[in-house]
Amino acid sequence: MARVEIANAGVDPGGPAAPGGGAGRTAPVGAVPVLRRAAAALTGDTWPGFLVRRTGRLSASLGVVVTASFAMIHLIPGDPVRAALGIAADPAQVAARRHDLGLDRPLPAQYGSFLANLFHGRLGDSIVSQMPVSQIISDRLPATLQLVIPAVLLILLAGIPIGMLAAVLTRDGRRRRGELAFAATTGILAALPEFLLAVGLVAVFAVWWQLFPVAGQSDLSSYVLPVLSLTVVPAASLSRVVRVEALRVLREDYMRTARAKRLPARLVYLRHALPNLLTSSLTIGGLLFTSLLAGTVLVENVFAWPGLGSTIVQAITTKDYPLVQGVVLVYGAAALLITFAVDVAVAAIDPRSTVRGT
Amino acid sequence: MSSLELRGVGVRYGRFTAVEGVDLVVPDGSVTGLVGGSGSGKSTVGKAVVGLAPLTAGRILVDGADQPRRPGRTAVQLVFQNPYASLDPRLSIGAAVAEALPKARRAERAAEVARLLGLVGIDPARAVQLPEALSGGQRQRVALARALAARPGVLIADEVTSALDVSVQGAVLNLLRRLQRDLGFALLFISHDLAVVRYLCDQIAVLESGRLVECGPTAEVMARPAHETTRTLLSCIPALPARTAPEAT
Amino acid sequence: MAATTVRGVVSAEPPESFARRLRQSLRTPIGAAALAAALLLAALAVAGPVVFGDQASKIDTSAMNQGVSGAHLLGTDSLGRDIAARVIVATRLTLRLGLSATAIGLVGGLLLGLAPSVLGRRAGRAVTGVVGVLVAFPGLLFVLFLATIFGIGSTGAVLAIGLALVPTLARLIQNLATSVAGSDYVATARILGVGRFRIVVRHVLPNIVEPVVLFAAQAATGSLIAFAGLSFLGLGVQSPDYDWGRLLNEGLSRIYVNPASALAPGVAVVLAGLVFALLGEAVAQTGGRRTAARAVPAARTPVAMNADGGLAQTPADVDGDALAQLTHLRVSFPGGRTAVRDVSLSVAAGEAVGLVGESGSGKSLTALALAHLVPYPGHVQGVVRFDGHDLLADPRSGRRLGAELAMVFQDPMTSLNPALRVGRQLAEVSEVHLGQSRKAALARAVDRLAAVGIPDPERRARQRPHEYSGGMRQRAFIGMGLMAEPRLIIADEPTTALDVTVQKQVLELLGRVRADSGAALLLISHDLGVVAEVCDRVLVMYAGRVVEELPVSRLFQGAAHPYTRALIGAIPTMTTDLDRELATIPGRPPEPGEEISGCAFATRCAFARDRCRGELPVLAPAAGGAGHRVACWYPRAGDGGTVTDDTDTDDTDTGITRAESEAVA
C-alpha cells in the first residue's frame, strides 16, 4: 500500500486551483538519488534492508551477551575468588588467583582484555580443574548437540502435522469433545517440565521395564530417553500453537476463496493453509527452540549426560565462575543465533515479514 | 468560536510523505469539506491538526495561535470514523462523556452529561450503559456528545458516517448539521462522498496524493470542477434517477 | 459481524463490573473446579506443616529407605522420614517461593510493559528495545545467570526466577498495551488532554486485565516449575529446608529402590501447576463471557417462529429455466439466530440480478447459501438448485460449481492468499476442474489476467497479492472466476472495500466480463446506485426476507414497498434539497434472533396499520407490472408521489431517538 503512495507522492498534480502546489520542493539531482536509493534499499522494507537491520540487531544482542557474561563476575556480591576458594583460603593464594584472573586491574582494562581474549577464542581457565574453558566447552558441546538436533527435527515432524490435523478436525467448533481431548492432552504435556518427564520416563522405561539405560551416554539406546524428554513438551506446545494458528488461517477470507474454488481438501489445507500458518508457527517455534537449550540443562542432569548442561550446573555449585561465564556465553549466543535463523527463514517464506516493525 | 488555519502543512512518516504543502482556512462558524480517495492524506490532515500525526512542515493555527505539536486539550476536537473503536469498551458512555468535560463539581458533571446526551438524542438514563449496548449510529452520537463536551471551537469529523448504513447515516448528518448551526463551531468534514459533502459544506477542498488540488465554494466546485481528481470523484457519485424524476414527470 | 448482531440486545442494567463477571465465570465447571482446587492447595499450604510437621521431620533409623507400605504411603527417605508427609509439608514453602517470584516478575513486567505507554516516544522505544533483546534469551539461562550472581539458596533463587520472568511478561504486556494505546478511544482521550498516566489507569489497564491475569497464572506455573528445577539441580532450596524440587532431587537418587519417592513430588508440581493454569483459564473466560452473556436474552426469546408461518409465502413457481434457484431458503445458527428467514429467488441464464439490503438483512448469507458456502454451524433449509441439481440433497453435485460458479468477495486484500503467487492461484482452478497441465493452466492464467485489464500479466502472475493495488487485486480475483467457464458470477459487495475512484472501473469490468462470457450475475450490495448501474432486476431484502422484487427500470420511480422507497430517499445525491433535513428511517432493524409477528418493517413504517403488525405480508404481484412483486399489505402507489415526500414526514432526529428508546424499553 505504502509503496503505491510513495510512487505517487512525487508527482506534482499541478492542478489549476492547487494552492501552494510545488512550493518548497527541491528536485534531487545527480548522484544524490542513486545514493539515496542505495540507502533506501538497505534501510527500507526490502530483503537486503531486512538482512541489514536484522544482522544489526543480532550484533547488538551478541554485544549484550558478551557484556553480561563479563559483568557477571563483577556483579557477584563480595569477592568471587574468596567465595570460590573458601573462607579458609590463604589470603596470599586469593590475591595470586585474583591476579591470575586479572581482577586486580581497572575495569575497562579487564573488559578490553576480555574482548581481546574472546576474539582469539580464549575464555580463561577453570578455577577448579585449571583447564582452559574453551577446551572444556569444545569437549562437552558435541554431546549436547547430539541431543538437541534430533529433538528439533522430531519436534517439527510431530508438532506441525498433529496440530494441523487437530485444527482441521475441530474447525469452526466441530467435534467439541475431540477438541477438549486434544486441548487437555497437549495442555498437560506442554505444562510438564522436561526434567519431570525425564524422571517419569526413567521410572517407567528404565527402572520398571528396563528397556533403556537409566543414565549416561553410551550406545544408541541411551539416546532414546533424553531425546524423548526434550521432544515431548515442545512438540505438544508446538502442536497447540499450530492448531490455534491453523484455526485462525482457516477462518481467513482466502480460505473461503479456496473453498469457493471447490479445490480438493488436500490442496485447500496443504497449499493454501500450510504456508500461511508456517510463518507464525515458526516464529513461536523459535522461542520453543531457545527454551530447548534450557531444557538440555535439566535433562542432562537427570541422565548424567556429559554435555554443557551438566557442566554449567557443576560450575555453579563449585563456584567455578570462568567456566560459568564461558557456558553462559555459548548458550546466549546459541539462543540469539536460533532466533536469527528463524526470523530469516520466516522472511524467506513470507516476504511481507521483511516490512519494518514485524 | 474559532477559525482553523493550515499554512503549508506537511506530514512525513520516515521517508514517506503523507501530506505536503496544504494551505487551508476553515472560517469561524463554517463547514469545510475535505475530500479525496483513500490514501490521499485527508485523514492525516485531520490527525495533524490535533497532534496525532507528526507535523513536519508548516503551521496550524486556531484563532491565530499555533496548535501544540502533541495531543492535548485544545479548542479542536476530532470524531473518528469507526464508532466501534472510538469508545472505550470498559467505560460507560456517561463516563466517556464526563471525561471530556472541563473540571467541575460532581453534581454539575452529571447534569452536564445528561444535557449533552439529550442534545445528541440519547436517553440520559442510558449513561450507565457500556458502548456494547448501543448501535453504531448511537455510538457515533455518543462520540459526538463527547467531542462537544470539550466545548470545541473547531470540530473535525473524519468519515463519521462511512461505517454506518445509509438509513442511519442521514440521522447522524442531520444531527451534525443542526449542532453546527446551533453551536456555531467551525467544522472540517472529511469524507470521500461528494454528495454528502455537497449537502453539508460551505467550502470544498480536494486532496490528491497529499496535496491540495482544488479548493473553493461548494456550489462552484460542484458546477465547474477544475481538477481531474475532482471530476473523477464527482463521476463516482451514483446517479439516482429518482431525484430528478419528480421534476421530469 | 457477530458483535454487531449481538449488540442490539439492549438492557438498562448497569455495566457489569469485572468482579461480577469474575464471579460469573467462577460458576462455570472450569471456574468451580479451579476455585475448589485452589482452595485445597491453600488449605494444604496453611495446615500441612502444622498437622504433618512432626511426622515429616521425625528421623527413624529403623525405617530407612523403605518402599511403599501401609505405614508410609510413599515410603521413607534415607533418614527414615515419611515422604508423603514431607511432600505435604513442602507445599507451603514451594508455593511461597513460587508466588513471591511471580509477584516480582509481574510487578517488573507491568512496570516495563506499561512504561512505553507512559514515557515519551524516545524513552518508550528504548525500553521496548531493551525488552526485545532480553526476551530472546531462554528463561532458565537467565535464572542460572542470576543464580550465579545472587548465590545458591532460596532468596537468590526467588530473585533469579522473578527477574527472569520480567522480560517475557513485559513483552506480552507491552504488546497488549500498545494495541490498546493505538486505539481510537485512547487517541480521543489524548486529544481531550487526559494525562498519560491517567490514560494507562483508566483506559489501558481495564482493557488488558484478563490476558494479564492469564499471563500471571502462566507465570506462576512457570515459576513453580523453575523452582522445582533449580532445587532439583541443587541450586535452589538448601538443606535442611525442602521444597518439592529438593524432594525430587533426593528421590531421583533412590529411583531404583522407590520410584514413588521421585514421582510423588513431581506429580505435586504438575498438579499445582495445573491449578494455576485452570485459574488463569477461568479468569480469561471472563472477557469472553461478556458478549456471551449478552447473547443469552436473544437466544431465550421463544423461537416459536411459527415454522409454518415462516414458510407462508406463496411458493415461487418452480422455474425450469432458472440457472440458479433458491426456494424457501432459511439459514439459522445455534442459539436461535435466524439470519435468513425465508428467501426465494431465481437467476436465469445470462441475467443480472441485484440483491440489496442493509447490514444484517441476510443478503450475504443468501448468496453464500446459493454457492453452498454457508459457514459451519449455519443450518441451511429449503431448496438450493443450480442448473437443475439439488445442492442440499446431493452435496457431491457441488463439485461442478467449481467450474461453473465464480465468486467475487468484498475485500480482495484478504480474499487472495497472501502466501501464493497470483498466477498460481488462478491456474489451480483449471488444473483441478478442467484437468489442464500446470503449464497450460499458467498460460491461461496469464491470458485471463490480461483479459481483466492487468498490464504486463506475465510479470504480474509471478507476484504475490501484496504487490498489487486494491483495484488490481479485485481484477485478478474476477479473472480467477474466468479460469473455467462460469455460468453464474456471485459478487458480494465487490466494490465496497475499494477506493471510490476505482469502484467504477471494477463495475465496468464486471459488466464487460458478463457480456463476453454470457454468465449470469448475482450482485449483492448495500448500495442501490451500484446495483442500478449493473443489474436488470433487483430484490430488496429486509430482516431475512425479500420485501420487494422489481426491474431496475422501475426501482427509482416505481418502488412500492415503503422500505425500498425510504432506502432510496435516504441516499444523498447531487440534487438533494439543501434546505431540508436528510430523509432517514427511524428505529432499527430487528435482531436475527427476534421473533417478529407480521411485517418486520412495521415498527419503522410510517404507513403501518394493525394488519401490518399482526399478519406477515407475502410477496405478491404489484400493480406496477410484470416482474414486480412486493410483500406489503399497503404498497405505495407506483409513479405518483415523489419519494422524498413519502419518507420525509416524521424522521427528524427526535423521531429517531424516540423510536430507538422504544426499542430499548
PDB file of C-alpha atoms in Angstrom, chain C residues 441-529:
ATOM      1  CA  ALA C 441      -3.092 -23.627 -16.721  1.00  0.00           C
ATOM      2  CA  LEU C 442      -0.473 -20.986 -16.018  1.00  0.00           C
ATOM      3  CA  ALA C 443      -0.639 -19.807 -19.621  1.00  0.00           C
ATOM      4  CA  ARG C 444      -4.382 -19.479 -19.273  1.00  0.00           C
ATOM      5  CA  ALA C 445      -3.938 -17.597 -16.014  1.00  0.00           C
ATOM      6  CA  VAL C 446      -1.726 -15.043 -17.777  1.00  0.00           C
ATOM      7  CA  ASP C 447      -4.309 -14.810 -20.543  1.00  0.00           C
ATOM      8  CA  ARG C 448      -7.113 -14.219 -18.039  1.00  0.00           C
ATOM      9  CA  LEU C 449      -5.122 -11.576 -16.181  1.00  0.00           C
ATOM     10  CA  ALA C 450      -4.702  -9.797 -19.486  1.00  0.00           C
ATOM     11  CA  ALA C 451      -8.420 -10.161 -20.133  1.00  0.00           C
ATOM     12  CA  VAL C 452      -9.326  -8.340 -16.923  1.00  0.00           C
ATOM     13  CA  GLY C 453      -7.018  -5.499 -17.860  1.00  0.00           C
ATOM     14  CA  ILE C 454      -3.930  -6.181 -15.788  1.00  0.00           C
ATOM     15  CA  PRO C 455      -0.904  -4.709 -17.541  1.00  0.00           C
ATOM     16  CA  ASP C 456       2.189  -6.872 -18.010  1.00  0.00           C
ATOM     17  CA  PRO C 457       0.298 -10.019 -16.967  1.00  0.00           C
ATOM     18  CA  GLU C 458       3.270 -12.376 -17.233  1.00  0.00           C
ATOM     19  CA  ARG C 459       5.237 -10.473 -14.648  1.00  0.00           C
ATOM     20  CA  ARG C 460       2.172  -9.831 -12.532  1.00  0.00           C
ATOM     21  CA  ALA C 461       1.303 -13.534 -12.476  1.00  0.00           C
ATOM     22  CA  ARG C 462       4.569 -14.205 -10.682  1.00  0.00           C
ATOM     23  CA  GLN C 463       3.834 -11.640  -7.976  1.00  0.00           C
ATOM     24  CA  ARG C 464       2.064 -12.123  -4.692  1.00  0.00           C
ATOM     25  CA  PRO C 465      -1.149 -10.222  -3.883  1.00  0.00           C
ATOM     26  CA  HIS C 466       0.543  -7.682  -1.592  1.00  0.00           C
ATOM     27  CA  GLU C 467       2.365  -6.311  -4.610  1.00  0.00           C
ATOM     28  CA  TYR C 468      -0.964  -5.442  -6.265  1.00  0.00           C
ATOM     29  CA  SER C 469      -3.063  -2.360  -5.620  1.00  0.00           C
ATOM     30  CA  GLY C 470      -6.601  -2.774  -4.306  1.00  0.00           C
ATOM     31  CA  GLY C 471      -8.352  -2.372  -7.632  1.00  0.00           C
ATOM     32  CA  MET C 472      -5.915  -4.703  -9.356  1.00  0.00           C
ATOM     33  CA  ARG C 473      -6.465  -7.383  -6.724  1.00  0.00           C
ATOM     34  CA  GLN C 474     -10.174  -7.291  -7.416  1.00  0.00           C
ATOM     35  CA  ARG C 475      -9.488  -7.522 -11.145  1.00  0.00           C
ATOM     36  CA  ALA C 476      -7.267 -10.530 -10.587  1.00  0.00           C
ATOM     37  CA  PHE C 477      -9.971 -12.055  -8.430  1.00  0.00           C
ATOM     38  CA  ILE C 478     -12.525 -11.602 -11.165  1.00  0.00           C
ATOM     39  CA  GLY C 479     -10.017 -13.127 -13.562  1.00  0.00           C
ATOM     40  CA  MET C 480      -9.835 -16.132 -11.276  1.00  0.00           C
ATOM     41  CA  GLY C 481     -13.559 -16.646 -11.770  1.00  0.00           C
ATOM     42  CA  LEU C 482     -12.989 -16.701 -15.530  1.00  0.00           C
ATOM     43  CA  MET C 483     -10.452 -19.538 -15.474  1.00  0.00           C
ATOM     44  CA  ALA C 484     -13.151 -22.101 -16.224  1.00  0.00           C
ATOM     45  CA  GLU C 485     -16.455 -21.392 -17.980  1.00  0.00           C
ATOM     46  CA  PRO C 486     -18.573 -19.621 -15.377  1.00  0.00           C
ATOM     47  CA  ARG C 487     -22.310 -19.602 -15.925  1.00  0.00           C
ATOM     48  CA  LEU C 488     -23.036 -17.604 -12.787  1.00  0.00           C
ATOM     49  CA  ILE C 489     -20.945 -14.969 -11.043  1.00  0.00           C
ATOM     50  CA  ILE C 490     -21.880 -14.154  -7.464  1.00  0.00           C
ATOM     51  CA  ALA C 491     -20.346 -10.845  -6.429  1.00  0.00           C
ATOM     52  CA  ASP C 492     -20.727  -9.978  -2.743  1.00  0.00           C
ATOM     53  CA  GLU C 493     -20.130  -6.240  -2.247  1.00  0.00           C
ATOM     54  CA  PRO C 494     -17.353  -6.320  -4.854  1.00  0.00           C
ATOM     55  CA  THR C 495     -16.596  -2.601  -4.638  1.00  0.00           C
ATOM     56  CA  THR C 496     -17.253  -1.754  -1.001  1.00  0.00           C
ATOM     57  CA  ALA C 497     -13.655  -2.187   0.150  1.00  0.00           C
ATOM     58  CA  LEU C 498     -12.224  -0.315  -2.812  1.00  0.00           C
ATOM     59  CA  ASP C 499     -11.282   3.293  -3.203  1.00  0.00           C
ATOM     60  CA  VAL C 500     -14.133   5.362  -4.677  1.00  0.00           C
ATOM     61  CA  THR C 501     -12.089   6.169  -7.712  1.00  0.00           C
ATOM     62  CA  VAL C 502     -11.635   2.529  -8.805  1.00  0.00           C
ATOM     63  CA  GLN C 503     -15.116   1.283  -7.884  1.00  0.00           C
ATOM     64  CA  LYS C 504     -16.495   2.346 -11.198  1.00  0.00           C
ATOM     65  CA  GLN C 505     -13.756   0.570 -13.154  1.00  0.00           C
ATOM     66  CA  VAL C 506     -14.423  -2.686 -11.340  1.00  0.00           C
ATOM     67  CA  LEU C 507     -18.153  -2.402 -12.007  1.00  0.00           C
ATOM     68  CA  GLU C 508     -17.469  -1.778 -15.680  1.00  0.00           C
ATOM     69  CA  LEU C 509     -15.187  -4.784 -15.736  1.00  0.00           C
ATOM     70  CA  LEU C 510     -17.920  -6.949 -14.222  1.00  0.00           C
ATOM     71  CA  GLY C 511     -20.319  -5.742 -16.888  1.00  0.00           C
ATOM     72  CA  ARG C 512     -17.848  -6.428 -19.682  1.00  0.00           C
ATOM     73  CA  VAL C 513     -16.980  -9.871 -18.346  1.00  0.00           C
ATOM     74  CA  ARG C 514     -20.642 -10.704 -18.245  1.00  0.00           C
ATOM     75  CA  ALA C 515     -21.162  -9.553 -21.788  1.00  0.00           C
ATOM     76  CA  ASP C 516     -18.187 -11.560 -23.022  1.00  0.00           C
ATOM     77  CA  SER C 517     -18.870 -14.799 -21.178  1.00  0.00           C
ATOM     78  CA  GLY C 518     -22.649 -14.723 -21.179  1.00  0.00           C
ATOM     79  CA  ALA C 519     -22.631 -15.589 -17.495  1.00  0.00           C
ATOM     80  CA  ALA C 520     -25.437 -14.593 -15.171  1.00  0.00           C
ATOM     81  CA  LEU C 521     -24.648 -12.240 -12.300  1.00  0.00           C
ATOM     82  CA  LEU C 522     -25.956 -12.067  -8.761  1.00  0.00           C
ATOM     83  CA  LEU C 523     -24.713  -8.791  -7.304  1.00  0.00           C
ATOM     84  CA  ILE C 524     -25.047  -8.297  -3.561  1.00  0.00           C
ATOM     85  CA  SER C 525     -24.727  -4.719  -2.362  1.00  0.00           C
ATOM     86  CA  HIS C 526     -25.911  -2.207   0.175  1.00  0.00           C
ATOM     87  CA  ASP C 527     -25.544   0.445  -2.487  1.00  0.00           C
ATOM     88  CA  LEU C 528     -28.615   0.980  -4.660  1.00  0.00           C
ATOM     89  CA  GLY C 529     -26.608   3.083  -7.071  1.00  0.00           C
TER      90      GLY C 529
END
